[in-house]
Each structure stands twice: as C-alpha cells, then as structure tokens.
Coordinates of C-alpha atoms and ligand atoms in Angstrom, one line a residue:
X1 CA 0.0 0.0 0.0
X2 CA 2.6 2.5 1.0
X3 CA 0.0 5.1 1.5
X4 CA 0.6 5.8 5.2
X5 CA 1.8 9.3 5.7
X6 CA 5.2 9.5 7.3
X7 CA 5.4 11.8 10.3
X8 CA 7.9 14.6 9.8
X9 CA 8.4 15.3 13.5
X10 CA 10.5 18.3 12.7
X11 CA 11.8 20.9 15.0
X12 CA 9.7 23.7 13.6
X13 CA 9.8 27.3 14.7
X14 CA 6.4 28.1 16.2
X15 CA 6.7 31.5 17.8
X16 CA 4.8 33.3 15.1
X17 CA 2.4 30.5 14.4
X18 CA -1.4 30.9 14.5
X19 CA -3.3 28.3 16.4
X20 CA -6.6 27.4 15.0
X21 CA -9.3 26.0 17.3
X22 CA -12.3 24.6 15.6
X23 CA -11.4 26.7 12.6
X24 CA -11.2 30.0 14.6
X25 CA -8.0 31.8 15.5
X26 CA -7.3 31.0 19.2
X27 CA -6.8 34.3 21.1
X28 CA -3.4 34.3 22.8
X29 CA -3.7 37.7 24.6
X30 CA -3.1 36.1 28.0
X31 CA -3.2 38.3 31.1
X32 CA -0.1 40.4 31.7
X33 CA 1.1 39.5 35.2
X34 CA 4.5 41.4 34.9
X35 CA 5.1 43.6 37.9
X36 CA 7.8 46.2 38.4
X37 CA 9.8 46.8 41.6
X38 CA 7.5 49.8 42.2
X39 CA 4.4 47.7 41.9
X40 CA 5.9 45.3 44.4
X41 CA 6.8 48.0 46.9
X42 CA 3.1 49.0 47.0
X43 CA 2.3 45.7 48.7
X44 CA 3.4 45.6 52.3
X45 CA 6.2 43.4 53.5
X46 CA 7.1 40.8 50.9
X47 CA 8.8 37.7 52.2
X48 CA 11.1 36.1 49.5
X49 CA 12.1 32.5 49.3
X50 CA 15.2 31.3 47.3
X51 CA 14.7 28.6 44.7
X52 CA 16.2 25.9 47.0
X53 CA 13.7 26.6 49.8
X54 CA 12.4 23.3 51.1
X55 CA 8.9 24.5 50.8
X56 CA 9.1 24.4 47.0
X57 CA 8.5 21.1 45.2
X58 CA 9.7 20.8 41.6
X59 CA 7.8 18.4 39.3
X60 CA 9.4 16.8 36.3
X61 CA 13.0 17.5 35.5
X62 CA 14.8 20.6 36.8
X63 CA 18.5 21.1 37.1
X64 CA 20.7 22.5 39.9
X65 CA 20.2 26.0 38.6
X66 CA 16.4 25.6 38.9
X67 CA 16.0 25.6 35.1
X68 CA 13.1 23.5 33.8
X69 CA 13.4 20.8 31.1
X70 CA 11.2 18.5 28.9
X71 CA 7.5 18.7 28.7
X72 CA 5.1 20.2 31.3
X73 CA 7.6 20.6 34.2
X74 CA 6.1 22.2 37.3
X75 CA 6.5 24.0 40.6
X76 CA 4.2 23.5 43.6
X77 CA 3.9 24.8 47.1
X78 CA 1.4 25.7 49.8
X79 CA 1.0 29.3 50.9
X80 CA -0.7 31.3 53.5
X81 CA -0.7 34.8 52.1
X82 CA -2.7 37.5 50.3
X83 CA -0.4 37.6 47.2
X84 CA 2.1 35.3 45.5
X85 CA 4.7 36.5 43.0
X86 CA 7.5 34.7 41.2
X87 CA 10.8 36.1 39.9
X88 CA 12.1 34.3 36.9
X89 CA 15.8 34.0 36.2
X90 CA 17.6 35.0 33.0
X91 CA 17.5 31.5 31.6
X92 CA 13.7 31.7 31.2
X93 CA 12.6 31.6 27.6
X94 CA 11.2 34.8 26.2
X95 CA 7.4 34.9 26.6
X96 CA 7.0 31.3 27.5
X97 CA 3.4 30.4 28.4
X98 CA 2.8 29.0 31.8
X99 CA -0.4 27.5 33.3
X100 CA -1.0 28.0 37.0
X101 CA -3.8 27.4 39.5
X102 CA -4.7 27.9 43.1
X103 CA -6.1 24.8 44.8
X104 CA -8.5 23.0 42.4
X105 CA -9.5 26.2 40.5
X106 CA -9.3 26.1 36.7
X107 CA -5.9 26.7 35.0
X108 CA -4.9 30.3 34.3
X109 CA -2.4 31.2 31.6
X110 CA 0.2 33.9 31.4
X111 CA 3.4 34.6 29.4
X112 CA 6.5 35.0 31.5
X113 CA 9.9 36.2 30.5
X114 CA 13.5 36.2 31.6
X115 CA 14.6 38.4 34.5
X116 CA 11.1 39.5 35.4
X117 CA 8.7 39.2 38.3
X118 CA 5.1 38.1 37.9
X119 CA 2.2 38.6 40.3
X120 CA 0.3 35.4 39.9
X121 CA -2.0 35.5 43.0
X122 CA -3.3 38.6 44.5
X123 CA -6.5 40.1 46.0
X124 CA -7.5 41.2 42.6
X125 CA -6.4 38.1 40.7
X126 CA -9.3 36.7 38.7
X127 CA -10.3 33.2 39.7
X128 CA -8.9 33.4 43.2
X129 CA -10.9 33.7 46.3
X130 CA -8.6 33.4 49.2
X131 CA -10.1 33.0 52.6
X132 CA -8.0 33.9 55.6
X133 CA -6.4 32.4 57.5
X134 CA -6.1 29.4 55.4
X135 CA -3.5 27.4 53.5
X136 CA -3.8 27.2 49.7
X137 CA -1.9 25.3 47.1
X138 CA -0.2 27.0 44.2
X139 CA 0.9 25.0 41.1
X140 CA 2.5 26.1 37.9
X141 CA 3.4 24.3 34.7
X142 CA 5.4 25.2 31.7
X143 CA 3.2 24.5 28.7
X144 CA 5.9 24.2 25.9
X145 CA 8.4 21.4 25.5
X146 CA 11.3 23.4 24.1
X147 CA 10.9 26.4 26.3
X148 CA 11.5 26.6 30.0
X149 CA 11.7 28.8 33.0
X150 CA 14.3 29.4 35.7
X151 CA 13.0 30.1 39.2
X152 CA 14.9 32.9 41.0
X153 CA 12.6 33.6 43.9
X154 CA 9.1 33.1 45.2
X155 CA 7.5 36.1 47.1
X156 CA 4.5 36.2 49.4
X157 CA 2.9 39.1 51.1
X158 CA 0.2 39.6 53.8
X159 CA 0.0 39.3 57.5
X160 CA 2.3 36.4 58.6
X161 CA 2.7 35.4 55.0
X162 CA 4.6 32.1 54.5
X163 CA 5.1 29.1 52.2
X164 CA 4.3 25.6 53.3
X165 CA 5.7 22.3 51.8
X166 CA 3.1 20.1 50.1
X167 CA 4.0 16.4 50.4
X168 CA 4.3 14.4 47.2
X169 CA 1.5 12.2 46.0
X170 CA 2.1 8.5 46.8
X171 CA 2.1 7.3 43.2
X172 CA 4.7 8.1 40.6
X173 CA 4.7 7.7 36.8
X174 CA 7.1 8.4 34.0
X175 CA 6.4 8.8 30.3
X176 CA 9.2 8.5 27.8
X177 CA 8.5 9.6 24.2
X178 CA 8.9 12.0 21.3
X179 CA 6.7 14.8 19.9
X180 CA 3.5 12.7 20.1
X181 CA 4.0 12.5 23.9
X182 CA 5.4 16.0 24.4
X183 CA 2.2 17.5 23.0
X184 CA 3.6 19.1 19.8
X185 CA 0.7 20.7 17.8
X186 CA -1.8 20.2 20.5
X187 CA -3.5 23.5 21.4
X188 CA -1.8 24.0 24.7
X189 CA 1.1 21.6 23.9
X190 CA 2.4 19.8 27.0
X191 CA -0.8 20.3 29.0
X192 CA -3.0 19.2 26.1
X193 CA -1.0 16.0 25.5
X194 CA -2.2 12.4 26.2
X195 CA 0.7 12.1 28.6
X196 CA -0.7 14.9 30.7
X197 CA -4.2 13.7 30.4
X198 CA -3.2 10.3 31.5
X199 CA -0.9 11.1 34.5
X200 CA -2.5 14.4 35.8
X201 CA -5.8 12.8 34.9
X202 CA -5.3 9.8 37.1
X203 CA -4.8 12.1 40.1
X204 CA -2.6 11.5 43.1
X205 CA 0.4 10.9 40.8
X206 CA 3.7 12.6 40.6
X207 CA 5.0 12.4 37.1
X208 CA 7.5 13.4 34.5
X209 CA 7.1 13.6 30.7
X210 CA 10.6 13.0 29.3
X211 CA 9.5 13.4 25.7
X212 CA 10.9 15.7 23.0
X213 CA 9.9 16.3 19.4
X214 CA 11.9 14.6 16.7
X215 CA 13.9 12.4 19.1
X216 CA 14.7 8.8 18.2
X217 CA 15.0 5.8 20.6
X218 CA 18.3 4.8 19.1
X219 CA 21.2 7.2 20.1
X220 CA 21.8 9.1 16.9
X221 CA 21.1 12.5 15.4
X222 CA 17.4 12.6 14.4
X223 CA 15.7 15.8 13.1
X224 CA 18.3 18.0 14.8
X225 CA 18.3 16.2 18.1
X226 CA 21.9 15.1 18.8
X227 CA 20.9 12.1 20.9
X228 CA 18.3 9.4 21.2
X229 CA 16.4 8.4 24.3
X230 CA 18.8 5.6 25.3
X231 CA 21.2 8.5 26.0
X232 CA 19.0 11.5 26.8
X233 CA 16.7 9.8 29.3
X234 CA 19.6 9.5 31.6
X235 CA 20.2 13.2 31.5
X236 CA 18.5 16.1 33.2
X237 CA 18.1 18.4 30.2
X238 CA 16.3 17.6 27.0
X239 CA 17.8 17.9 23.5
X240 CA 16.6 21.5 22.9
X241 CA 18.7 24.4 21.6
X242 CA 18.7 26.1 24.9
X243 CA 20.1 22.9 26.5
X244 CA 22.9 22.9 24.0
X245 CA 23.6 26.6 24.7
X246 CA 23.8 26.1 28.5
X247 CA 25.4 22.6 28.7
X248 CA 26.9 22.0 25.3
X249 CA 27.1 18.4 23.9
X250 CA 29.7 16.9 26.2
X251 CA 30.6 16.0 29.7
X252 CA 28.8 19.1 31.1
X253 CA 25.4 17.7 30.4
X254 CA 24.1 16.9 33.9
X255 CA 23.0 13.4 34.7
X256 CA 19.6 13.0 36.1
X257 CA 19.9 12.1 39.8
X258 CA 17.7 9.0 40.0
X259 CA 18.7 8.4 43.6
X260 CA 17.2 11.6 44.9
X261 CA 13.9 11.2 43.2
X262 CA 11.2 8.6 43.8
X263 CA 11.1 5.6 41.4
X264 CA 8.2 5.5 38.9
X265 CA 5.7 2.8 39.8
X266 CA 4.6 2.8 36.2
X267 CA 6.7 3.8 33.2
X268 CA 5.0 4.3 29.8
X269 CA 7.1 4.2 26.7
X270 CA 5.9 5.5 23.3
X271 CA 9.0 5.8 21.2
X272 CA 10.2 4.8 17.7
X273 CA 8.1 6.9 15.3
X274 CA 11.1 8.9 14.4
X275 CA 13.4 5.8 14.2
X276 CA 10.8 4.4 11.7
X277 CA 11.4 7.1 9.2
X278 CA 13.8 6.9 6.3
X279 CA 14.9 10.5 7.2
X280 CA 16.7 9.1 10.2
X281 CA 18.0 5.8 8.9
X282 CA 17.8 3.6 12.1
X283 CA 18.2 -0.1 11.3
X284 CA 15.8 -2.7 12.5
X285 CA 18.5 -4.2 14.6
X286 CA 19.6 -1.0 16.2
X287 CA 16.0 -0.2 17.0
X288 CA 15.5 -3.6 18.6
X289 CA 18.7 -3.5 20.6
X290 CA 18.1 0.1 21.7
X291 CA 14.6 -0.8 22.9
X292 CA 16.0 -3.6 25.1
X293 CA 18.7 -1.2 26.3
X294 CA 16.2 1.5 27.3
X295 CA 14.0 -1.0 29.2
X296 CA 17.1 -2.4 30.9
X297 CA 18.1 1.2 31.9
X298 CA 14.7 1.8 33.4
X299 CA 14.6 -1.6 35.1
X300 CA 18.0 -1.3 36.7
X301 CA 17.1 2.1 38.2
X302 CA 13.5 1.3 39.1
X303 CA 13.4 -2.5 39.6
X304 CA 9.7 -2.4 40.7
X305 CA 8.5 -0.2 37.9
X306 CA 5.8 -1.8 35.6
X307 CA 6.7 -0.8 32.0
X308 CA 4.0 -0.3 29.4
X309 CA 5.2 -0.3 25.8
X310 CA 2.9 1.4 23.3
X311 CA 2.6 0.2 19.8
X312 CA 3.2 2.9 17.2
X313 CA 0.2 4.2 15.4
X314 CA 2.0 6.1 12.6
X315 CA -0.6 7.6 10.3
X316 CA -3.7 6.6 8.3
X317 CA -3.8 5.8 4.7
X318 CA -6.9 5.6 2.4
X319 CA -7.4 2.4 0.4
X320 CA -10.6 1.5 -1.4
X321 CA -12.6 4.2 0.3
X322 CA -11.5 3.1 3.7
X323 CA -9.0 4.6 6.1
X324 CA -6.5 2.1 7.5
X325 CA -4.1 2.7 10.4
X326 CA -0.4 2.2 9.8
X327 CA 2.2 0.9 12.2
X328 CA 5.9 1.1 12.8
X329 CA 8.3 -1.7 13.9
X330 CA 5.1 -3.7 14.6
X331 CA 6.9 -7.1 15.0
X332 CA 10.1 -5.7 16.6
X333 CA 8.2 -4.0 19.4
X334 CA 6.2 -7.2 20.1
X335 CA 9.5 -9.2 20.0
X336 CA 11.0 -6.8 22.6
X337 CA 8.0 -7.3 24.9
X338 CA 8.1 -11.0 24.4
X339 CA 11.7 -11.2 25.3
X340 CA 10.8 -10.1 28.8
X341 CA 7.9 -12.5 29.1
X342 CA 9.2 -15.9 28.1
X343 CA 7.6 -15.6 24.6
X344 CA 4.2 -14.1 25.6
X345 CA 3.0 -10.7 24.6
X346 CA 1.7 -9.9 28.1
X347 CA -1.1 -7.6 27.2
X348 CA -3.0 -7.6 30.5
X349 CA -0.6 -7.9 33.3
X350 CA 0.6 -11.4 34.1
X351 CA 4.2 -12.7 33.6
X352 CA 6.9 -10.0 33.7
X353 CA 7.1 -6.3 34.3
X354 CA 7.0 -5.3 30.6
X355 CA 3.5 -5.0 29.1
X356 CA 2.3 -4.4 25.5
X357 CA -0.4 -1.8 24.9
X358 CA -2.0 -2.0 21.5
X359 CA -3.0 1.5 20.3
X360 CA -4.7 0.3 17.1
X361 CA -8.4 1.1 17.2
X362 CA -8.2 4.0 19.6
X363 CA -7.5 6.8 17.1
X364 CA -9.4 7.2 13.8
X365 CA -8.0 9.2 10.8
X366 CA -9.6 12.5 11.9
X367 CA -8.1 12.3 15.3
X368 CA -4.8 13.2 13.6
X369 CA -4.3 16.8 12.8
X370 CA -2.9 18.2 9.6
X371 CA 0.6 18.2 11.1
X372 CA 0.4 14.4 11.7
X373 CA 0.0 14.6 15.4
X374 CA -3.2 13.8 17.5
X375 CA -5.8 16.5 17.8
X376 CA -6.8 17.5 21.3
X377 CA -9.6 14.9 21.0
X378 CA -7.2 12.3 19.9
X379 CA -5.0 13.0 22.9
X380 CA -8.0 12.7 25.2
X381 CA -9.0 9.3 23.7
X382 CA -5.5 8.0 24.2
X383 CA -5.3 9.2 27.7
X384 CA -8.7 7.8 28.6
X385 CA -7.9 4.3 27.2
X386 CA -4.6 4.2 29.0
X387 CA -6.2 5.3 32.3
X388 CA -8.7 2.5 32.0
X389 CA -5.9 0.0 31.1
X390 CA -3.9 1.0 34.1
X391 CA -7.0 0.7 36.3
X392 CA -7.8 -2.7 35.1
X393 CA -4.2 -4.0 34.9
X394 CA -2.8 -2.6 38.1
X395 CA -5.8 -1.8 40.1
X396 CA -5.1 2.0 40.3
X397 CA -8.0 4.1 41.4
X398 CA -9.1 7.0 39.2
X399 CA -8.3 9.7 41.8
X400 CA -8.8 12.9 40.0
X401 CA -12.5 13.6 40.7
X402 CA -13.3 17.2 39.8
X403 CA -10.6 19.7 39.1
X404 CA -9.9 20.7 35.5
X405 CA -7.2 18.6 33.8
X406 CA -7.3 19.6 30.2
X407 CA -7.8 23.4 29.7
X408 CA -9.7 25.1 26.9
X409 CA -11.6 22.0 25.8
X410 CA -15.0 23.5 26.5
X411 CA -16.8 23.3 23.2
X412 CA -20.3 22.1 23.2
X413 CA -23.7 22.7 21.6
X414 CA -25.8 25.3 23.5
X415 CA -28.9 25.1 21.3
X416 CA -31.8 23.9 23.3
X417 CA -34.2 23.7 20.4
X418 CA -34.0 23.6 16.6
Ligands
NAG501 C1 3.2 43.9 30.7 O1 3.2 44.8 31.8 C2 4.5 45.4 32.0 C3 4.5 46.2 33.3 O2 3.3 47.0 33.3 C4 5.0 46.2 30.8 O3 6.3 46.7 31.1 C5 5.1 45.2 29.6 O4 5.4 45.9 28.5 C6 3.7 44.5 29.4 N1 3.9 43.4 28.5 C7 3.1 43.2 27.4 C8 3.4 42.1 26.5 O5 2.1 43.9 27.2
NAG502 C1 22.5 34.7 33.8 O1 23.0 35.2 35.0 C2 24.2 34.6 35.5 C3 24.6 35.1 36.9 O2 23.9 36.3 37.1 C4 25.3 34.9 34.4 O3 26.5 34.2 34.9 C5 24.9 34.3 33.1 O4 25.8 34.7 32.1 C6 23.5 34.9 32.7 N1 23.0 34.2 31.5 C7 22.4 34.8 30.5 C8 21.9 33.9 29.4 O5 22.2 36.0 30.5
NAG503 C1 2.2 33.9 24.9 O1 2.4 32.5 24.6 C2 1.7 32.1 23.4 C3 1.8 30.6 23.3 O2 3.2 30.3 23.2 C4 2.2 32.8 22.2 O3 1.5 32.5 21.1 C5 2.1 34.3 22.5 O4 2.7 35.0 21.4 C6 2.8 34.7 23.8 N1 2.5 36.1 24.0 C7 3.5 36.9 24.5 C8 3.0 38.4 24.7 O5 4.6 36.6 24.6
NAG504 C1 17.7 42.1 34.9 O1 16.9 43.2 35.1 C2 17.5 44.3 35.9 C3 16.6 45.4 36.2 O2 15.4 45.2 35.4 C4 18.7 44.7 35.0 O3 19.4 45.7 35.8 C5 19.7 43.5 34.7 O4 20.7 44.0 33.9 C6 18.9 42.4 34.1 N1 19.8 41.3 33.9 C7 19.8 40.6 32.8 C8 20.7 39.4 32.8 O5 19.1 40.8 31.8
NAG505 C1 -15.7 33.9 48.0 O1 -15.9 33.0 49.0 C2 -16.9 33.4 49.9 C3 -16.9 32.4 51.1 O2 -16.9 31.1 50.6 C4 -18.2 33.6 49.2 O3 -19.2 34.0 50.1 C5 -18.0 34.5 48.1 O4 -19.2 34.6 47.3 C6 -16.9 34.1 47.2 N1 -16.7 35.1 46.2 C7 -16.5 34.8 44.9 C8 -16.2 36.0 44.0 O5 -16.4 33.7 44.5
NAG506 C1 8.9 0.9 9.8 O1 8.3 -0.3 10.3 C2 7.8 -1.2 9.4 C3 7.1 -2.4 10.1 O2 6.0 -2.0 10.8 C4 8.9 -1.7 8.5 O3 8.3 -2.5 7.5 C5 9.6 -0.5 7.8 O4 10.7 -1.0 7.2 C6 10.0 0.5 8.9 N1 10.6 1.6 8.2 C7 11.7 2.2 8.6 C8 12.1 3.4 7.8 O5 12.3 1.9 9.6
NAG507 C1 21.6 5.2 5.7 O1 22.5 4.2 6.1 C2 23.1 3.5 4.9 C3 23.9 2.3 5.5 O2 24.7 2.7 6.5 C4 23.9 4.5 4.2 O3 24.4 3.9 3.0 C5 23.0 5.7 3.7 O4 23.8 6.7 3.1 C6 22.3 6.3 4.9 N1 21.3 7.3 4.5 C7 21.2 8.5 5.2 C8 20.1 9.4 4.6 O5 21.8 8.8 6.1
NAG508 C1 10.8 -17.2 32.3 O1 11.2 -18.6 32.5 C2 12.3 -18.8 33.4 C3 12.6 -20.3 33.3 O2 11.5 -21.1 33.4 C4 12.0 -18.3 34.8 O3 13.1 -18.5 35.6 C5 11.6 -16.9 34.7 O4 11.2 -16.4 35.9 C6 10.5 -16.6 33.7 N1 10.3 -15.2 33.5 C7 9.1 -14.6 33.6 C8 9.2 -13.1 33.4 O5 8.1 -15.2 33.8
NAG509 C1 -3.9 -4.7 17.8 O1 -5.2 -4.3 17.6 C2 -5.7 -4.5 16.2 C3 -7.1 -4.0 16.1 O2 -7.9 -4.6 17.1 C4 -5.6 -6.0 15.8 O3 -5.9 -6.1 14.5 C5 -4.2 -6.5 16.1 O4 -4.1 -7.8 15.9 C6 -3.7 -6.2 17.5 N1 -2.3 -6.5 17.6 C7 -1.9 -7.3 18.6 C8 -0.4 -7.6 18.6 O5 -2.6 -7.8 19.4

C-alpha cells in the first residue's frame, strides 16, 4: 500500500504560528502578570524564598540552577498569604506560556519572561478567592516542551505570609517519548498531551514527561536532536537548543539524579516513530537493541516499575474508500516485549514487568491533525484508554475527581431547540 503518511516530527519554529481552534483563531492575549519593583513596593512586607527553599516542590526534570526541562515541568507549594509573585531567572525563555492554578481552580495562563517578576496570585487576581487564615496550594506548569523557566525567587505578602511544603503524592509515573507524547501541535502543547491527560488525569500521581519532538530511541542524530532516548533519558536536560547553549554536547550535560527522586511505579514508553522514518535511517537491529537497552536502563534504576510499551500508530492511509491505520516496527516492538515475558506478549498484566499496549483502534483518521499529530480529542482518547488500562491491569483508582485537567476544551452545543 505504502499510503501511510510519514510523520515529519520536525523541530519547527512556532513562535509566530497561528493556532486554529475549531477553525477559529485562538486568542493568545493572555493576562499580563508582569510587575515592576515599584508595583511590588506598593504591597506591604514581601517575604522572599530562594529557589532551593524546602517549601518548594519541583515536578518533572529541573537542574541544579532551577531551570526546567522537557514537557510540562512544574512547581508546587502551599501558601498562607494575600499575594504570591515569582521572579524568573535570566535562563527563562522569552514569553514562555505557563499555566497556574490555586487549589483546584481552573488553570490560568500567562506569558512569563527572563529576568522579570510576575504577580500570579493577589487580592485582585481573577479566579482566586482566598479565605484567611487558610492554606492554599499553588501549582505552575510550563506548557511548551522546548521552552523553560528558571526560578529565581518566590515572594509572598500579607500578615504572617509564608510558604508551606506540600507532600508528594504516593504514586509516581514516567512517560518516555517524542513529539507525540510532548504534545507538539496540541493546542496547549504539554498540557494538552495524552501524557498529561493520563498522568495528571489519574490524580494522586507525581509524574515526569521525558518526551521531546523529533527524538529517536536509538542514540543518533534525528531531526536535529543530537541524541536518542537511550542517552538523553539518563540526563537532566532535553535535546533543545537552549540545553545545547547552556550545557553543550559533552561531559557538562548533567546526569539525572535518579537516587534523589522517587522511582516510577509505572513507566509508559511510546518511542520509535522517528526511528521508523527513512529520514533518520535507524536499522531494525539498532531499534530492537536500543529498545532492550532503554528497558534495561529503566529496570536497573527502578526494579519495581511496571513498564508499558505502546505500539506505534504512525498515520492513516486511504485504500478503497477506507482509512487504515499504519504501524511502525510492529513485529520488533512485540518481540521486545516477548523477550521479557518468556515468549508471551503480556497484554494484560501477568508474567513479567513489561506490558504491551495495542494502540490500534483508539484513534481514527480524523483524530490526527494536519501536522500528523493527534488532535486534542485524539490525545484525550489515548489518555482515557490508558487510564482504564492502568486501572484494570494494576488496580489503580481514578483519583482525579473534579478539578480541570485539560484546559480550553469547553466546546459544546448550547442550542436547546432547533
Ligand atoms: C506587561 O506589563 C509590564 C508592566 O506593566 C510592561 O512593562 C510590559 O510591556 C507588558 N507586556 C506586554 C506584553 O504587554
Ligand atoms: C545569567 O546570570 C548569570 C549570573 O547572574 C550569568 O552568569 C549568566 O551569564 C546569565 N546568563 C544569561 C543567558 O544571561
Ligand atoms: C504567549 O504564549 C503564546 C503561546 O506560546 C504565544 O502564542 C504568544 O505570542 C505569547 N505572548 C506573548 C506576549 O509573549
Ligand atoms: C535584569 O533586570 C535588571 C533590572 O530590570 C537589570 O538591571 C539587569 O541587567 C537584568 N539582567 C539581565 C541578565 O538581563
Ligand atoms: C468567595 O468565598 C466566599 C466564602 O466562601 C463567598 O461568600 C463569596 O461569594 C466568594 N466570592 C467569589 C467572587 O467567588
Ligand atoms: C517501519 O516499520 C515497518 C514495520 O512496521 C517496516 O516495514 C519498515 O521498514 C520500517 N521503516 C523504517 C524506515 O524503519
Ligand atoms: C543510511 O544508512 C546507509 C547504510 O549505513 C547509508 O548507506 C545511507 O547513506 C544512509 N542514509 C542516510 C540518509 O543517512
Ligand atoms: C521465564 O522462564 C524462566 C525459566 O522457566 C523463569 O526462571 C523466569 O522467571 C520466567 N520469567 C518470567 C518473566 O516469567
Ligand atoms: C492490535 O489491535 C488490532 C485492532 O484490534 C488488531 O488487528 C491487532 O491484531 C492487534 N495486535 C496485537 C499484537 O494484538
């Protein structure tokens, strides 16, 4: 057939891109939260916390300079205060979009920039209704996978204003992937991805999305990424241009400190779409051997982690008036899973710690957008199926029972009569 569209998971400049949402241009005039030193001095008595304050919890991968990496990294803390402001360091990407929320309120969005202070919670902040005295939770996430922030300071003001440490959730997950998992071309990128929908959506889960557009599994240059996941997953930063600028491509790339972070109970791997592309020239043998190597790397660090291997959906091709889903490395991926299960595919728990998740039949051709990545609806379908799989296979409870997970997905029919 040969009709299946190849996925060019290119590293495309997107800063001037227009985002269409149901055919309409999506407004991106997010609130301006920038404050000046003068604005701050109008608030009484700010208390400032340095980035290494024990009250601050970093989610996903951050380095020793408090610079965020990969997709949807976050910062979370409790506070008792009237106002919360954050100063961002000079390694913050220009105008990067962050989502933030107080307690279980809906996500708010604002662009932040290097070397600036943003008033994110205040008496006049829309969507906040702080009662006093009371402890609230603040959480922030970087939405884009290539951009990041650097935390310089967190400030609070009000009578006896303070930060409070929020303990980690008891469950931990990891998702290793490429652009499909990083949320490229989803409307809010990282926080519209299936990875986010799955792991934030399960609730009570700490998680990390170590996914980057264009990256291969096999360690070679793919679409401008200098390394594949067998190398990069062991590192703190991703393969972005800003990582290269800060750490170069050598011994200065910091290793991820697995010892100091809780092991993932469940690791989901969705990788290989870029290896399965003639542009990157990864051989079948290299792909197979690298997959075994990545699973071994995960297993040696997190011996108790259950690993879910996703089949690749590639694209859809039209044959005889019908759409048919493609697949990449279909047999190799199954062989890899079998090799950990004494010859069985282990689709529903059972033998070993490596499980096969068949993605065929979840997405239909119109769940893939014009740039070959899932639409927001496609992402939500993948997330929902994976949530249910994890519930049925590992007995995990669906613990997110109210607060918004996906933002800006409120489209519905309000016509009561025709
Ligand atoms: C946001 O507000 C700050 C301070 O008032 C101002 O300096 C800056 O130009 C504004 N940014 C945008 C994008 O409007
Ligand atoms: C950021 O600030 C640090 C220390 O203040 C300085 O050493 C570094 O060169 C700065 N980096 C950039 C990108 O401006
Ligand atoms: C805010 O972020 C969005 C999404 O990346 C971007 O489209 C928009 O241009 C940014 N706005 C500013 C003022 O930086
Ligand atoms: C950060 O901003 C301050 C004041 O706005 C300025 O003096 C300083 O040079 C800036 N630093 C960088 C690295 O841009
Ligand atoms: C804020 O909370 C108080 C107490 O729960 C409530 O009476 C009030 O209506 C709320 N205001 C807004 C704007 O939600
Ligand atoms: C992609 O995977 C298919 C098997 O599903 C295989 O036939 C094909 O050769 C692979 N293509 C590349 C470029 O690796
Ligand atoms: C792919 O690999 C083959 C064999 O090593 C080599 O001959 C060919 O030039 C490579 N193609 C590209 C595009 O790198
Ligand atoms: C596979 O079979 C061997 C030999 O019977 C056994 O020792 C091993 O535990 C089995 N592995 C799994 C994952 O069931
Ligand atoms: C995956 O699902 C598709 C659609 O149900 C089915 O045709 C295929 O055989 C399945 N693959 C495996 C390995 O179970």
